[in-house]
Tab-separated table of C-alpha atoms in Angstrom:
chain	number	residue	atom	x	y	z
Y	1	MET	CA	-46.114	21.284	-16.655
Y	2	ASN	CA	-48.497	20.938	-19.636
Y	3	THR	CA	-45.814	22.347	-21.917
Y	4	LEU	CA	-43.292	19.868	-20.545
Y	5	LEU	CA	-45.570	16.888	-21.124
Y	6	ASN	CA	-46.231	17.967	-24.707
Y	7	GLN	CA	-42.520	17.669	-25.512
Y	8	PRO	CA	-40.672	14.431	-26.358
Y	9	LEU	CA	-39.560	12.866	-23.078
Y	10	CYS	CA	-36.268	11.129	-22.356
Y	11	VAL	CA	-35.832	9.066	-19.227
Y	12	VAL	CA	-32.475	8.984	-17.461
Y	13	ASN	CA	-32.117	5.652	-15.655
Y	14	ALA	CA	-29.549	5.314	-12.874
Y	15	GLY	CA	-29.146	1.838	-11.476
Y	16	LEU	CA	-30.449	-1.478	-12.747
Y	17	ASN	CA	-30.326	-1.711	-16.538
Y	18	SER	CA	-33.465	-3.863	-16.504
Y	19	PHE	CA	-35.536	-0.757	-15.745
Y	20	ALA	CA	-34.125	0.947	-18.841
Y	21	GLU	CA	-34.700	-2.149	-20.973
Y	22	ASN	CA	-38.371	-2.256	-19.959
Y	23	LEU	CA	-38.844	1.355	-20.981
Y	24	LYS	CA	-37.102	0.735	-24.318
Y	25	THR	CA	-39.381	-2.226	-24.956
Y	26	ALA	CA	-42.365	0.043	-24.364
Y	27	GLY	CA	-40.999	2.477	-26.938
Y	28	GLY	CA	-39.510	5.019	-24.566
Y	29	ASP	CA	-36.366	7.062	-25.107
Y	30	VAL	CA	-33.925	6.073	-22.346
Y	31	VAL	CA	-30.396	6.987	-21.346
Y	32	ALA	CA	-28.955	4.341	-19.016
Y	33	LEU	CA	-26.283	5.512	-16.594
Y	34	SER	CA	-23.788	2.970	-15.309
Y	35	TRP	CA	-23.950	3.712	-11.592
Y	36	GLN	CA	-23.766	1.823	-8.347
Y	37	PRO	CA	-23.489	2.917	-4.718
Y	38	PRO	CA	-19.932	3.733	-3.643
Y	39	ALA	CA	-17.982	1.341	-1.432
Y	40	LEU	CA	-20.119	-1.629	-2.549
Y	41	GLY	CA	-23.110	-0.127	-0.781
Y	42	ASN	CA	-21.489	-0.608	2.631
Y	43	ILE	CA	-23.052	2.205	4.675
Y	44	ASP	CA	-20.267	2.470	7.263
Y	45	ALA	CA	-17.575	2.350	4.574
Y	46	GLY	CA	-19.481	4.915	2.535
Y	47	LEU	CA	-19.599	7.329	5.455
Y	48	GLU	CA	-15.881	6.867	6.112
Y	49	LEU	CA	-15.154	7.335	2.416
Y	50	ALA	CA	-17.132	10.595	2.390
Y	51	GLN	CA	-14.982	11.883	5.242
Y	52	LEU	CA	-11.727	10.772	3.592
Y	53	LEU	CA	-12.527	12.491	0.291
Y	54	ARG	CA	-10.685	15.837	0.189
Y	55	HIS	CA	-9.460	15.261	3.728
Y	56	PRO	CA	-6.500	17.665	4.104
Y	57	ARG	CA	-4.230	15.083	5.739
Y	58	VAL	CA	-4.904	12.524	3.027
Y	59	GLU	CA	-4.456	15.094	0.267
Y	60	GLU	CA	-1.116	16.245	1.680
Y	61	ALA	CA	0.069	12.662	2.243
Y	62	ASN	CA	-0.817	11.709	-1.334
Y	63	LYS	CA	1.188	14.654	-2.642
Y	64	VAL	CA	4.215	13.401	-0.709
Y	65	ALA	CA	3.791	9.773	-1.808
Y	66	PHE	CA	3.220	10.758	-5.435
Y	67	GLU	CA	6.257	13.033	-5.510
Y	68	ARG	CA	8.417	10.227	-4.116
Y	69	TYR	CA	7.103	7.939	-6.851
Y	70	LEU	CA	7.791	10.514	-9.559
Y	71	SER	CA	11.309	11.263	-8.313
Y	72	ALA	CA	12.377	7.608	-8.159
Y	73	GLN	CA	15.223	6.751	-10.544
Y	74	PRO	CA	15.443	2.954	-10.956
Y	75	VAL	CA	18.808	1.867	-12.306
Y	76	LEU	CA	20.065	-1.621	-13.159
Y	77	THR	CA	23.269	-1.989	-11.169
Y	78	ASP	CA	24.099	-5.669	-10.765
Y	79	VAL	CA	23.199	-9.347	-10.919
Y	80	LEU	CA	23.343	-11.301	-7.650
Y	81	SER	CA	22.130	-14.644	-6.435
Y	82	ALA	CA	19.044	-14.445	-4.243
Y	83	ARG	CA	21.178	-15.672	-1.356
Y	84	GLU	CA	23.477	-12.658	-1.811
Y	85	ALA	CA	20.672	-10.146	-2.331
Y	86	ILE	CA	18.097	-11.193	0.275
Y	87	PRO	CA	19.432	-11.658	3.831
Y	88	ALA	CA	16.570	-13.928	4.924
Y	89	MET	CA	17.701	-16.522	2.386
Y	90	ASN	CA	20.721	-17.194	4.628
Y	91	GLU	CA	18.679	-17.657	7.792
Y	92	ARG	CA	16.443	-20.556	6.719
Y	93	LYS	CA	15.306	-22.579	3.734
Y	94	LEU	CA	13.118	-19.948	2.098
Y	95	ILE	CA	11.216	-19.793	-1.177
Y	96	LEU	CA	9.391	-16.665	-2.317
Y	97	HIS	CA	6.175	-16.672	-4.351
Y	98	SER	CA	3.966	-14.083	-6.022
Y	99	GLY	CA	0.991	-12.299	-4.545
Y	100	PRO	CA	-0.164	-11.865	-0.960
Y	101	PRO	CA	0.567	-14.460	1.757
Y	102	ILE	CA	-1.091	-17.849	1.342
Y	103	ALA	CA	-0.737	-21.232	3.038
Y	104	TRP	CA	0.608	-24.208	1.092
Y	105	ARG	CA	-2.679	-26.107	1.350
Y	106	ASP	CA	-4.568	-23.201	-0.245
Y	107	MET	CA	-2.214	-22.564	-3.182
Y	108	CYS	CA	-3.210	-23.112	-6.799
Y	109	GLY	CA	-1.675	-25.802	-8.989
Y	110	PRO	CA	0.896	-23.687	-10.882
Y	111	VAL	CA	2.322	-22.164	-7.675
Y	112	LYS	CA	2.543	-25.537	-5.936
Y	113	GLY	CA	4.251	-27.070	-8.959
Y	114	ALA	CA	6.718	-24.197	-9.181
Y	115	ILE	CA	7.595	-24.416	-5.477
Y	116	ILE	CA	8.179	-28.161	-5.762
Y	117	GLY	CA	10.438	-27.461	-8.745
Y	118	ALA	CA	12.405	-24.884	-6.747
Y	119	VAL	CA	12.859	-27.309	-3.846
Y	120	MET	CA	14.334	-29.890	-6.232
Y	121	TYR	CA	16.402	-27.229	-8.020
Y	122	GLU	CA	18.008	-26.310	-4.694
Y	123	GLY	CA	18.780	-29.969	-3.996
Y	124	TRP	CA	16.640	-30.022	-0.866
Y	125	ALA	CA	14.595	-32.947	-2.197
Y	126	THR	CA	15.105	-35.724	-4.730
Y	127	GLY	CA	11.550	-35.922	-6.019
Y	128	HIS	CA	8.067	-34.437	-5.934
Y	129	GLN	CA	6.832	-36.506	-3.003
Y	130	ASN	CA	9.884	-35.782	-0.905
Y	131	ALA	CA	9.562	-32.047	-1.685
Y	132	GLU	CA	5.906	-31.992	-0.612
Y	133	GLN	CA	6.752	-33.793	2.619
Y	134	LEU	CA	9.355	-31.161	3.497
Y	135	ILE	CA	6.929	-28.326	2.758
Y	136	GLU	CA	4.064	-29.869	4.708
Y	137	ALA	CA	6.406	-30.503	7.645
Y	138	GLY	CA	7.219	-26.788	7.739
Y	139	GLU	CA	10.901	-27.308	6.959
Y	140	ILE	CA	10.734	-24.854	4.071
Y	141	ALA	CA	9.404	-21.319	4.586
Y	142	LEU	CA	7.109	-19.827	1.941
Y	143	GLU	CA	6.707	-16.042	1.804
Y	144	PRO	CA	5.622	-13.390	-0.718
Y	145	CYS	CA	8.276	-11.785	-2.915
Y	146	HIS	CA	6.936	-8.367	-1.870
Y	147	HIS	CA	7.982	-9.022	1.734
Y	148	HIS	CA	11.600	-8.915	0.527
Y	149	HIS	CA	11.445	-5.995	-1.981
Y	150	ALA	CA	11.203	-8.476	-4.856
Y	151	VAL	CA	8.749	-9.361	-7.612
Y	152	GLY	CA	8.273	-12.268	-9.980
Y	153	PRO	CA	5.824	-12.962	-12.835
Y	154	MET	CA	3.101	-15.638	-12.579
Y	155	ALA	CA	4.140	-18.044	-9.759
Y	156	GLY	CA	6.984	-15.608	-9.049
Y	157	ILE	CA	9.289	-18.210	-7.540
Y	158	ILE	CA	12.637	-17.107	-6.114
Y	159	SER	CA	14.933	-19.559	-4.306
Y	160	PRO	CA	18.438	-18.966	-2.888
Y	161	SER	CA	20.488	-20.112	-5.905
Y	162	MET	CA	18.508	-18.191	-8.523
Y	163	PRO	CA	20.051	-15.075	-10.080
Y	164	LEU	CA	18.297	-11.757	-9.563
Y	165	TRP	CA	18.339	-8.415	-11.299
Y	166	VAL	CA	19.398	-5.734	-8.805
Y	167	ILE	CA	17.662	-2.381	-9.279
Y	168	GLU	CA	18.696	0.611	-7.195
Y	169	ASN	CA	16.543	3.683	-6.765
Y	170	LYS	CA	19.223	6.340	-7.012
Y	171	THR	CA	16.984	8.824	-5.235
Y	172	ASN	CA	16.945	6.952	-1.930
Y	173	GLY	CA	19.463	4.115	-2.364
Y	174	ARG	CA	16.913	1.340	-1.802
Y	175	LEU	CA	17.099	-1.881	-3.790
Y	176	ALA	CA	14.455	-3.943	-5.586
Y	177	PHE	CA	14.867	-7.373	-7.142
Y	178	SER	CA	13.367	-9.656	-9.752
Y	179	ASN	CA	14.234	-13.072	-11.098
Y	180	PHE	CA	15.182	-13.727	-14.738
Y	181	ASN	CA	12.604	-14.453	-17.423
Y	182	GLU	CA	12.827	-18.059	-18.588
Y	183	GLY	CA	10.993	-17.592	-21.880
Y	184	LEU	CA	7.763	-19.281	-22.969
Y	185	GLY	CA	6.590	-22.883	-23.000
Y	186	LYS	CA	7.340	-25.286	-20.164
Y	187	VAL	CA	8.776	-22.957	-17.538
Y	188	LEU	CA	8.868	-22.823	-13.748
Y	189	ARG	CA	6.676	-19.738	-13.446
Y	190	PHE	CA	3.754	-21.747	-14.858
Y	191	GLY	CA	4.438	-24.655	-12.526
Y	192	ALA	CA	6.527	-26.873	-14.826
Y	193	ASN	CA	9.244	-28.720	-12.912
Y	194	SER	CA	10.565	-31.404	-15.258
Y	195	ASP	CA	14.270	-32.143	-15.642
Y	196	ASP	CA	14.635	-29.889	-18.689
Y	197	VAL	CA	13.052	-26.978	-16.805
Y	198	LEU	CA	15.437	-27.406	-13.875
Y	199	GLU	CA	18.396	-27.837	-16.208
Y	200	ARG	CA	17.558	-24.542	-17.904
Y	201	LEU	CA	17.451	-22.827	-14.515
Y	202	ARG	CA	20.858	-24.273	-13.641
Y	203	TRP	CA	22.275	-23.019	-16.945
Y	204	MET	CA	20.838	-19.555	-16.267
Y	205	ALA	CA	22.546	-19.454	-12.870
Y	206	LYS	CA	25.834	-20.979	-14.060
Y	207	GLU	CA	26.337	-19.291	-17.440
Y	208	LEU	CA	23.769	-16.579	-18.212
Y	209	ALA	CA	23.939	-14.746	-14.872
Y	210	PRO	CA	27.764	-14.403	-14.788
Y	211	ALA	CA	27.727	-13.169	-18.380
Y	212	LEU	CA	25.080	-10.554	-17.655
Y	213	LYS	CA	26.860	-9.489	-14.474
Y	214	ALA	CA	30.049	-8.978	-16.488
Y	215	ALA	CA	28.133	-7.052	-19.173
Y	216	ILE	CA	26.626	-4.701	-16.577
Y	217	GLN	CA	30.055	-4.094	-15.061
Y	218	GLN	CA	31.349	-3.313	-18.562
Y	219	LEU	CA	28.328	-1.184	-19.456
Y	220	GLY	CA	28.004	0.639	-16.191
Y	221	GLU	CA	24.647	1.433	-14.661
Y	222	LEU	CA	21.609	1.335	-16.940
Y	223	GLU	CA	18.759	3.788	-16.273
Y	224	LEU	CA	15.448	2.019	-16.835
Y	225	LYS	CA	12.868	4.818	-16.913
Y	226	PRO	CA	14.209	6.345	-20.161
Y	227	LEU	CA	14.329	2.904	-21.764
Y	228	MET	CA	10.733	2.177	-20.687
Y	229	ALA	CA	9.618	5.586	-21.918
Y	230	GLN	CA	11.163	4.950	-25.327
Y	231	ALA	CA	9.536	1.519	-25.518
Y	232	LEU	CA	6.118	3.116	-24.880
Y	233	HIS	CA	6.710	5.216	-27.991
Y	234	MET	CA	7.563	2.066	-29.960
Y	235	GLY	CA	4.400	0.077	-29.292
Y	236	ASP	CA	5.047	-1.568	-25.908
Y	237	GLU	CA	3.145	-1.125	-22.659
Y	238	VAL	CA	6.008	-2.961	-20.825
Y	239	HIS	CA	3.816	-5.606	-19.228
Y	240	ASN	CA	2.422	-8.005	-21.802
Y	241	ARG	CA	4.254	-6.473	-24.745
Y	242	ASN	CA	8.010	-6.028	-24.317
Y	243	ALA	CA	9.304	-6.521	-27.851
Y	244	ALA	CA	10.623	-2.973	-28.191
Y	245	ALA	CA	11.989	-2.794	-24.646
Y	246	THR	CA	13.786	-6.120	-25.054
Y	247	GLY	CA	15.249	-4.889	-28.341
Y	248	LEU	CA	16.479	-1.703	-26.684
Y	249	LEU	CA	18.015	-3.744	-23.877
Y	250	ILE	CA	19.758	-6.018	-26.384
Y	251	LYS	CA	21.311	-2.960	-28.056
Y	252	ARG	CA	22.933	-2.113	-24.717
Y	253	LEU	CA	23.850	-5.602	-23.536
Y	254	VAL	CA	25.307	-7.229	-26.647
Y	255	PRO	CA	28.095	-4.692	-27.295
Y	256	ALA	CA	29.002	-4.875	-23.600
Y	257	LEU	CA	29.020	-8.675	-23.723
Y	258	LEU	CA	31.364	-8.613	-26.697
Y	259	GLU	CA	33.779	-6.480	-24.693
Y	260	CYS	CA	33.863	-9.020	-21.859
Y	261	PRO	CA	36.665	-11.620	-21.635
Y	262	LEU	CA	34.203	-14.510	-21.959
Y	263	PRO	CA	34.352	-17.574	-24.221
Y	264	LEU	CA	32.712	-16.796	-27.559
Y	265	ASP	CA	30.461	-19.856	-27.405
Y	266	GLN	CA	29.126	-18.714	-24.003
Y	267	ILE	CA	28.347	-15.269	-25.396
Y	268	GLN	CA	26.618	-16.877	-28.378
Y	269	ARG	CA	24.418	-19.041	-26.163
Y	270	CYS	CA	23.497	-16.089	-23.959
Y	271	VAL	CA	22.664	-13.827	-26.893
Y	272	ALA	CA	20.587	-16.564	-28.520
Y	273	PHE	CA	18.627	-17.036	-25.296
Y	274	ILE	CA	17.906	-13.333	-24.841
Y	275	THR	CA	17.036	-12.608	-28.469
Y	276	GLY	CA	14.715	-15.614	-28.549
Y	277	ASN	CA	12.497	-14.175	-25.819
Y	278	ASP	CA	10.531	-10.981	-26.462
Y	279	HIS	CA	9.487	-10.948	-22.792
Y	280	PHE	CA	13.055	-10.860	-21.475
Y	281	PHE	CA	12.655	-7.220	-20.380
Y	282	LEU	CA	9.427	-7.907	-18.421
Y	283	ASN	CA	11.210	-8.798	-15.192
Y	284	LEU	CA	13.318	-5.642	-15.385
Y	285	SER	CA	10.184	-3.583	-15.970
Y	286	MET	CA	8.602	-5.167	-12.894
Y	287	ALA	CA	11.634	-4.528	-10.698
Y	288	ALA	CA	11.824	-0.911	-11.875
Y	289	CYS	CA	8.147	-0.433	-11.042
Y	290	LYS	CA	8.687	-2.091	-7.662
Y	291	ALA	CA	11.468	0.386	-6.903
Y	292	MET	CA	9.218	3.300	-7.859
Y	293	MET	CA	6.303	2.083	-5.736
Y	294	ASP	CA	8.504	1.235	-2.744
Y	295	ALA	CA	9.620	4.869	-2.828
Y	296	ALA	CA	5.991	5.910	-2.296
Y	297	SER	CA	5.314	3.497	0.559
Y	298	GLY	CA	5.134	4.330	4.243
Y	299	VAL	CA	3.620	7.814	4.027
Y	300	PRO	CA	1.168	8.120	6.961
Y	301	HIS	CA	-2.444	8.877	5.938
Y	302	SER	CA	-1.817	8.305	2.199
Y	303	SER	CA	-4.547	6.482	0.238
Y	304	MET	CA	-2.197	5.758	-2.671
Y	305	VAL	CA	-1.886	2.099	-3.653
Y	306	THR	CA	1.700	0.822	-3.627
Y	307	VAL	CA	1.173	-2.896	-4.381
Y	308	MET	CA	-1.264	-4.961	-6.418
Y	309	ALA	CA	-0.423	-8.672	-6.580
Y	310	ARG	CA	-2.111	-12.041	-7.133
Y	311	ASN	CA	-1.288	-15.583	-6.059
Y	312	GLY	CA	-3.698	-17.569	-8.234
Y	313	VAL	CA	-6.332	-17.576	-5.497
Y	314	ASN	CA	-6.490	-14.102	-3.954
Y	315	PHE	CA	-5.797	-10.566	-5.094
Y	316	GLY	CA	-4.046	-8.301	-2.588
Y	317	ILE	CA	-3.259	-4.602	-2.354
Y	318	ARG	CA	-1.268	-2.402	0.007
Y	319	LEU	CA	-1.689	1.292	0.758
Y	320	SER	CA	1.134	3.715	1.387
Y	321	GLY	CA	-0.595	4.965	4.526
Y	322	THR	CA	-1.187	1.591	6.204
Y	323	GLY	CA	2.285	0.106	5.900
Y	324	ASP	CA	2.786	-3.586	5.194
Y	325	ARG	CA	-0.827	-4.674	5.720
Y	326	TRP	CA	-2.515	-6.632	2.920
Y	327	TYR	CA	-6.166	-6.263	1.902
Y	328	GLN	CA	-7.308	-9.346	0.038
Y	329	ALA	CA	-10.271	-10.770	-1.850
Y	330	PRO	CA	-10.764	-13.653	-4.290
Y	331	ALA	CA	-9.097	-12.809	-7.586
Y	332	ASN	CA	-11.410	-11.738	-10.406
Y	333	PRO	CA	-11.558	-13.889	-13.544
Y	334	VAL	CA	-9.589	-12.876	-16.644
Y	335	GLU	CA	-11.609	-12.034	-19.738
Y	336	GLY	CA	-9.597	-12.536	-22.890
Y	337	LEU	CA	-8.432	-14.792	-25.671
Y	338	PHE	CA	-7.558	-18.447	-25.167
Y	339	PHE	CA	-5.161	-20.517	-27.189
Y	340	PRO	CA	-6.821	-23.213	-29.362
Y	341	GLY	CA	-8.127	-26.091	-27.291
Y	342	TYR	CA	-8.446	-24.151	-24.016
Y	343	GLY	CA	-11.240	-22.240	-22.312
Y	344	VAL	CA	-12.359	-20.597	-19.106
Y	345	GLU	CA	-12.766	-23.949	-17.362
Y	346	ASP	CA	-9.033	-24.639	-17.823
Y	347	ALA	CA	-7.783	-21.363	-16.351
Y	348	ALA	CA	-6.246	-20.631	-12.989
Y	349	ALA	CA	-7.374	-17.477	-11.231
Y	350	ASP	CA	-5.417	-14.271	-11.818
Y	351	LEU	CA	-1.760	-14.851	-10.953
Y	352	GLY	CA	1.532	-13.012	-10.502
Y	353	ASP	CA	3.312	-9.907	-9.224
Y	354	SER	CA	3.331	-8.314	-12.679
Y	355	ALA	CA	0.408	-6.037	-11.732
Y	356	ILE	CA	3.120	-3.910	-10.122
Y	357	THR	CA	3.431	-2.422	-13.630
Y	358	GLU	CA	-0.164	-1.179	-13.544
Y	359	THR	CA	0.380	0.038	-9.979
Y	360	ALA	CA	3.182	2.208	-11.392
Y	361	GLY	CA	1.092	3.532	-14.299
Y	362	VAL	CA	2.190	1.335	-17.205
Y	363	GLY	CA	0.903	-2.042	-18.418
Y	364	GLY	CA	-2.896	-1.848	-18.656
Y	365	PHE	CA	-2.789	1.857	-17.768
Y	366	ALA	CA	-0.611	2.503	-20.845
Y	367	MET	CA	-2.502	0.339	-23.336
Y	368	ALA	CA	-3.098	3.371	-25.557
Y	369	SER	CA	0.590	3.211	-26.477
Y	370	SER	CA	0.291	-0.412	-27.587
Y	371	PRO	CA	-2.631	-0.928	-29.985
Y	372	ALA	CA	-1.142	-4.253	-31.091
Y	373	ILE	CA	-1.633	-5.631	-27.577
Y	374	VAL	CA	-5.330	-6.137	-28.315
Y	375	LYS	CA	-4.429	-9.004	-30.650
Y	376	PHE	CA	-3.068	-10.740	-27.564
Y	377	VAL	CA	-5.568	-9.749	-24.853
Y	378	GLY	CA	-8.688	-9.044	-26.908
Y	379	GLY	CA	-10.700	-5.935	-27.702
Y	380	THR	CA	-9.897	-3.147	-30.142
Y	381	PRO	CA	-7.332	-0.327	-30.329
Y	382	ALA	CA	-10.147	2.021	-29.283
Y	383	ASP	CA	-10.707	-0.107	-26.172
Y	384	ALA	CA	-7.008	0.196	-25.341
Y	385	SER	CA	-7.151	3.993	-25.549
Y	386	ASN	CA	-10.386	4.141	-23.574
Y	387	ASN	CA	-8.846	2.048	-20.802
Y	388	SER	CA	-5.945	4.485	-20.503
Y	389	ARG	CA	-8.352	7.426	-20.351
Y	390	LYS	CA	-10.560	5.748	-17.758
Y	391	MET	CA	-7.617	5.192	-15.427
Y	392	GLN	CA	-7.128	8.956	-15.253
Y	393	GLN	CA	-10.293	9.077	-13.127
Y	394	ILE	CA	-8.866	6.971	-10.283
Y	395	THR	CA	-5.307	8.242	-9.984
Y	396	VAL	CA	-3.521	10.988	-8.092
Y	397	GLY	CA	-1.956	12.399	-11.254
Y	398	GLY	CA	0.082	11.637	-14.353
Y	399	ASN	CA	3.693	10.613	-14.864
Y	400	PRO	CA	5.376	12.949	-17.378
Y	401	ALA	CA	8.246	10.452	-17.769
Y	402	PHE	CA	5.835	8.009	-19.469
Y	403	THR	CA	3.751	9.524	-22.266
Y	404	LEU	CA	1.215	8.062	-24.690
Y	405	PRO	CA	1.541	9.122	-28.352
Y	406	ALA	CA	-2.008	8.021	-29.187
Y	407	LEU	CA	-3.372	10.419	-26.546
Y	408	ASN	CA	-1.388	13.423	-27.785
Y	409	PHE	CA	1.540	12.420	-25.561
Y	410	ALA	CA	-0.511	12.710	-22.405
Y	411	PRO	CA	1.265	11.335	-19.317
Y	412	THR	CA	0.186	7.909	-18.143
Y	413	ALA	CA	-2.308	7.887	-15.277
Y	414	ALA	CA	-0.399	6.980	-12.120
Y	415	GLY	CA	-0.791	6.763	-8.373
Y	416	ILE	CA	-3.978	4.759	-7.846
Y	417	ASP	CA	-6.076	6.525	-5.198
Y	418	ALA	CA	-8.146	3.959	-3.281
Y	419	ARG	CA	-10.688	6.680	-2.446
Y	420	LYS	CA	-11.415	7.381	-6.092
Y	421	VAL	CA	-11.672	3.675	-6.905
Y	422	ALA	CA	-14.323	3.138	-4.220
Y	423	ASP	CA	-16.145	6.419	-4.858
Y	424	ARG	CA	-16.345	6.155	-8.650
Y	425	ALA	CA	-16.709	2.359	-8.884
Y	426	ILE	CA	-13.916	2.222	-11.470
Y	427	LEU	CA	-11.505	-0.660	-10.960
Y	428	PRO	CA	-7.831	-0.641	-12.023
Y	429	ILE	CA	-7.370	-2.348	-15.400
Y	430	ILE	CA	-4.734	-5.093	-15.614
Y	431	ASN	CA	-3.704	-6.949	-18.740
Y	432	THR	CA	-2.293	-10.352	-17.962
Y	433	GLY	CA	-1.405	-13.815	-19.137
Y	434	ILE	CA	-3.675	-16.732	-18.272
Y	435	ALA	CA	-2.114	-19.820	-16.694
Y	436	HIS	CA	-3.602	-23.313	-16.838
Y	437	LYS	CA	-4.914	-24.381	-13.446
Y	438	GLN	CA	-2.773	-27.523	-13.585
Y	439	ALA	CA	0.922	-27.207	-12.887
Y	440	GLY	CA	3.222	-27.300	-15.867
Y	441	VAL	CA	0.718	-26.912	-18.717
Y	442	GLY	CA	1.784	-23.298	-19.112
Y	443	GLN	CA	0.170	-20.204	-20.550
Y	444	ILE	CA	-3.165	-20.824	-22.261
Y	445	GLY	CA	-4.201	-17.285	-23.131
Y	446	ALA	CA	-4.176	-13.619	-22.167
Y	447	GLY	CA	-6.714	-10.975	-21.373
Y	448	ILE	CA	-7.976	-8.173	-19.171
Y	449	THR	CA	-8.887	-8.319	-15.520
Y	450	THR	CA	-9.501	-5.925	-12.644
Y	451	ALA	CA	-8.749	-5.717	-8.950
Y	452	PRO	CA	-11.660	-6.687	-6.633
Y	453	MET	CA	-13.478	-3.678	-5.192
Y	454	SER	CA	-13.637	-5.130	-1.676
Y	455	CYS	CA	-9.826	-4.801	-1.385
Y	456	PHE	CA	-10.111	-1.023	-1.703
Y	457	VAL	CA	-13.105	-0.767	0.622
Y	458	ASP	CA	-11.295	-2.743	3.323
Y	459	ALA	CA	-8.152	-0.663	2.862
Y	460	LEU	CA	-10.049	2.609	3.199
Y	461	GLN	CA	-11.787	1.440	6.350
Y	462	ALA	CA	-8.397	0.589	7.843
Y	463	LEU	CA	-7.025	3.982	6.767
Y	464	ALA	CA	-10.005	5.749	8.328
Y	465	GLN	CA	-9.159	4.196	11.693
Y	466	GLU	CA	-5.788	5.959	11.644
Y	467	ILE	CA	-7.020	9.442	10.718
Y	468	PRO	CA	-9.032	11.791	12.940
Y	469	LEU	CA	-12.234	12.262	10.954
């Protein structure tokens, strides 16, 4: 003991950083460990988590779910109206929105504005006040996109007349859907609902959708995983940066369009619209990821996350092993860069279905492939690589179809394991756009956010009730 005390001492501090700071102030040598109790310190949840870790039924179920995810082959096969693609659209006046379920009175400004715009777009109302009256009277149903195998960015609005991308998982024949990307500026997904916004939507349904449908018929089916994989090698992460993926899509679509018996001026307008929007591929990326994650859903006892989604108020997740149940908590704030003139006080809470990309192992999980993304969301290229590495600690495995050049072509971390999230206190990283809290103002920045820990704790407690421990 005397020998030990005669040597230089270093204190390892686990817990509150203030203890370490006090020792540093006193001249001590301190190593501060970032640690907190698992499962938010919930004793019951912690005990259930301890029993779920390495549980043979959970391990086997996760292998099955992960293999189904890996084997999914999402292919672009068609363009249909939402009414044609989603049976429920023919049963009642229905509008889909992003994120978990939420009542009209609780919705944020951008989602309310977008729904009002969709009601007027469908011709169900002649003005904002009339649209609100119909919604409040319960004459229009509002449900999450995910309840109908669909996804949409930001407000995520899908109404019966809107065109949808149709993605088929060739492994199991199941379909997934997404709406079209409108571009930037005053657009419905940020809650804008002026006449020019609605007129653009009508043009997309009347002219753009038929042209793209004809191009796909001319082209034949388009496999999306190889295109996404190539885009990752060209600087995209296929969530907030889609410049390469959109360019690759254009290379396929434009020659097919030129082969179609369409008026030249229509083709010119369609090509101009697509080439003027670097995010045009985003909605296809989301639908492809939705198809992959749907393949992994419904495996009893699996702790693998199959959905992460936000509605501008709450963040929700679903587990493969607990079916269609949502586990929700208030959405975390987004830390990032704001456009000039805007700040945190102007921002809506985290919003949109686009976190399905991170759920599938791209987006924020693949930031190492996209060092330029940090100019948009903040941080440094080293931060981007570190985020990709950190996600390897909370996932079931890696996806060899999606590799990261900056990490020696390591596969992207994929298959979020709710057990590892709660045990290691590492939250899934999501890079995202920031919407103004008022409808119609639009995007005011971009940044990084995370899923709330309580979602995973609640999900694990529900899973534990279904497994003999």
